[in-house]
Amino acid sequence: MRSPFHSEQEAFRFLLLLIVALIPVGLAAVLGPTWLVVVVLAVVLGALVARAAQLRMRKLRGPELPVKMAPPHLGSAAERRVLVVANDTLSEEALLSEVERLVSTPHTHVLLLVPALISPGARLTGAVDSLLGQASAA
């Protein structure tokens, strides 16, 4: 079973909250009538259930990941960098003409990434040299 808490610190805070919440129940048991103990216990349990539901909803939503930003541009403001990832589409005329157009544009750097399409059978047999050569030639 997984813990509903994200960290030990959160579990410790919950334990402190539970201890602090039981103090009024103990005082009501010692100083007041039985009905007051039941009312205070119901209020404390309701608050603890609400907190547990809040933790469960946060866990279901998943951890909030920080937004990753690209590093600041270090070149001139007119400089452009283009990454083209092409596998089967490299032989299409539209892609080739667009890459040629980008290469001929001043202050534009084009990086063409052509992954080697290696089948599972070729991986098992180790026959990947020709496929890597084809990707390099492209």
CSV table of C-alpha atoms in Angstrom, one decimal:
chain,number,residue,atom,x,y,z
A,1,MET,CA,0.0,0.0,0.0
A,2,ARG,CA,1.3,3.4,-0.9
A,3,SER,CA,1.5,6.3,1.5
A,4,PRO,CA,-1.0,9.2,0.9
A,5,PHE,CA,1.8,11.6,1.9
A,6,HIS,CA,4.3,13.0,-0.5
A,7,SER,CA,7.1,13.2,2.0
A,8,GLU,CA,8.1,12.4,5.5
A,9,GLN,CA,7.7,16.1,6.4
A,10,GLU,CA,4.1,16.0,5.3
A,11,ALA,CA,3.4,12.8,7.3
A,12,PHE,CA,5.0,14.4,10.4
A,13,ARG,CA,2.8,17.5,9.9
A,14,PHE,CA,-0.3,15.3,9.7
A,15,LEU,CA,0.8,13.5,12.9
A,16,LEU,CA,1.2,16.8,14.7
A,17,LEU,CA,-2.3,17.9,13.4
A,18,LEU,CA,-3.8,14.6,14.7
A,19,ILE,CA,-2.2,15.1,18.1
A,20,VAL,CA,-3.4,18.7,18.3
A,21,ALA,CA,-6.9,17.7,17.1
A,22,LEU,CA,-7.1,15.0,19.9
A,23,ILE,CA,-6.4,17.5,22.6
A,24,PRO,CA,-10.0,19.0,22.5
A,25,VAL,CA,-11.4,15.5,22.4
A,26,GLY,CA,-9.5,14.7,25.6
A,27,LEU,CA,-10.5,17.9,27.3
A,28,ALA,CA,-14.1,17.3,26.4
A,29,ALA,CA,-13.9,13.8,27.8
A,30,VAL,CA,-12.5,15.0,31.1
A,31,LEU,CA,-14.4,18.2,31.6
A,32,GLY,CA,-17.7,17.8,29.7
A,33,PRO,CA,-20.7,15.5,29.2
A,34,THR,CA,-20.6,12.6,26.9
A,35,TRP,CA,-22.6,14.3,24.1
A,36,LEU,CA,-19.9,17.1,24.0
A,37,VAL,CA,-17.2,14.4,23.4
A,38,VAL,CA,-19.2,12.9,20.5
A,39,VAL,CA,-19.7,16.4,18.9
A,40,VAL,CA,-16.0,17.3,19.3
A,41,LEU,CA,-14.9,13.9,18.0
A,42,ALA,CA,-17.2,14.3,15.0
A,43,VAL,CA,-15.8,17.7,14.2
A,44,VAL,CA,-12.2,16.5,14.5
A,45,LEU,CA,-12.9,13.4,12.4
A,46,GLY,CA,-14.6,15.5,9.7
A,47,ALA,CA,-11.6,17.8,9.5
A,48,LEU,CA,-9.2,14.9,9.2
A,49,VAL,CA,-11.3,13.3,6.5
A,50,ALA,CA,-11.4,16.5,4.6
A,51,ARG,CA,-7.7,16.8,4.8
A,52,ALA,CA,-7.2,13.2,3.7
A,53,ALA,CA,-9.5,13.9,0.7
A,54,GLN,CA,-7.5,17.0,-0.1
A,55,LEU,CA,-4.3,15.0,-0.1
A,56,ARG,CA,-5.8,12.2,-2.2
A,57,MET,CA,-7.0,14.8,-4.8
A,58,ARG,CA,-3.5,16.3,-5.0
A,59,LYS,CA,-2.0,12.9,-5.5
A,60,LEU,CA,-4.6,12.0,-8.3
A,61,ARG,CA,-3.7,15.3,-10.0
A,62,GLY,CA,-0.1,14.3,-10.0
A,63,PRO,CA,2.9,16.2,-9.0
A,64,GLU,CA,3.1,19.8,-10.3
A,65,LEU,CA,6.2,19.9,-12.5
A,66,PRO,CA,8.1,23.0,-13.0
A,67,VAL,CA,7.9,24.5,-16.4
A,68,LYS,CA,11.1,24.0,-18.3
A,69,MET,CA,12.3,26.9,-20.4
A,70,ALA,CA,14.7,27.0,-23.2
A,71,PRO,CA,18.0,28.7,-22.4
A,72,PRO,CA,18.3,32.3,-23.6
A,73,HIS,CA,19.4,32.8,-27.2
A,74,LEU,CA,23.2,33.5,-27.2
A,75,GLY,CA,23.6,34.6,-30.9
A,76,SER,CA,22.4,37.7,-32.7
A,77,ALA,CA,18.7,38.5,-32.8
A,78,ALA,CA,18.7,37.8,-36.5
A,79,GLU,CA,20.1,34.3,-36.2
A,80,ARG,CA,17.7,31.3,-36.5
A,81,ARG,CA,18.3,27.7,-35.5
A,82,VAL,CA,16.1,25.0,-37.1
A,83,LEU,CA,16.0,21.3,-36.1
A,84,VAL,CA,14.5,19.0,-38.7
A,85,VAL,CA,13.8,15.4,-37.6
A,86,ALA,CA,13.0,13.3,-40.6
A,87,ASN,CA,12.7,9.5,-41.0
A,88,ASP,CA,10.6,8.3,-43.9
A,89,THR,CA,9.7,11.8,-45.0
A,90,LEU,CA,13.3,12.7,-46.0
A,91,SER,CA,12.8,11.4,-49.5
A,92,GLU,CA,9.7,13.7,-50.1
A,93,GLU,CA,10.3,16.6,-52.4
A,94,ALA,CA,8.5,19.1,-50.2
A,95,LEU,CA,10.7,18.5,-47.2
A,96,LEU,CA,13.9,18.6,-49.3
A,97,SER,CA,12.9,21.9,-50.9
A,98,GLU,CA,12.1,23.4,-47.5
A,99,VAL,CA,15.4,22.3,-46.0
A,100,GLU,CA,17.2,23.8,-49.1
A,101,ARG,CA,15.3,27.0,-48.7
A,102,LEU,CA,16.2,27.2,-45.0
A,103,VAL,CA,19.9,26.5,-45.7
A,104,SER,CA,20.1,29.3,-48.3
A,105,THR,CA,18.6,31.8,-45.9
A,106,PRO,CA,21.2,34.0,-44.3
A,107,HIS,CA,21.8,33.7,-40.5
A,108,THR,CA,20.0,30.3,-40.4
A,109,HIS,CA,21.6,27.2,-39.1
A,110,VAL,CA,19.9,23.9,-39.9
A,111,LEU,CA,20.5,20.6,-38.1
A,112,LEU,CA,19.0,17.6,-39.9
A,113,LEU,CA,18.5,14.6,-37.7
A,114,VAL,CA,17.8,11.4,-39.5
A,115,PRO,CA,17.4,8.5,-37.1
A,116,ALA,CA,18.3,5.0,-38.4
A,117,LEU,CA,15.2,2.9,-38.6
A,118,ILE,CA,16.4,-0.4,-37.2
A,119,SER,CA,14.0,-3.3,-37.1
A,120,PRO,CA,13.8,-5.6,-34.1
A,121,GLY,CA,15.2,-8.4,-36.3
A,122,ALA,CA,18.2,-6.3,-37.3
A,123,ARG,CA,18.8,-5.5,-33.6
A,124,LEU,CA,18.9,-9.1,-32.6
A,125,THR,CA,21.2,-10.2,-35.5
A,126,GLY,CA,23.4,-7.1,-35.2
A,127,ALA,CA,22.9,-6.2,-38.9
A,128,VAL,CA,22.7,-2.5,-38.2
A,129,ASP,CA,25.8,-1.2,-40.0
A,130,SER,CA,24.1,-0.8,-43.4
A,131,LEU,CA,21.1,0.9,-41.8
A,132,LEU,CA,23.4,3.4,-39.9
A,133,GLY,CA,25.3,4.0,-43.1
A,134,GLN,CA,22.0,4.8,-44.9
A,135,ALA,CA,21.1,7.3,-42.2
A,136,SER,CA,24.5,8.9,-42.3
A,137,ALA,CA,24.3,9.3,-46.1
A,138,ALA,CA,21.0,11.0,-46.0
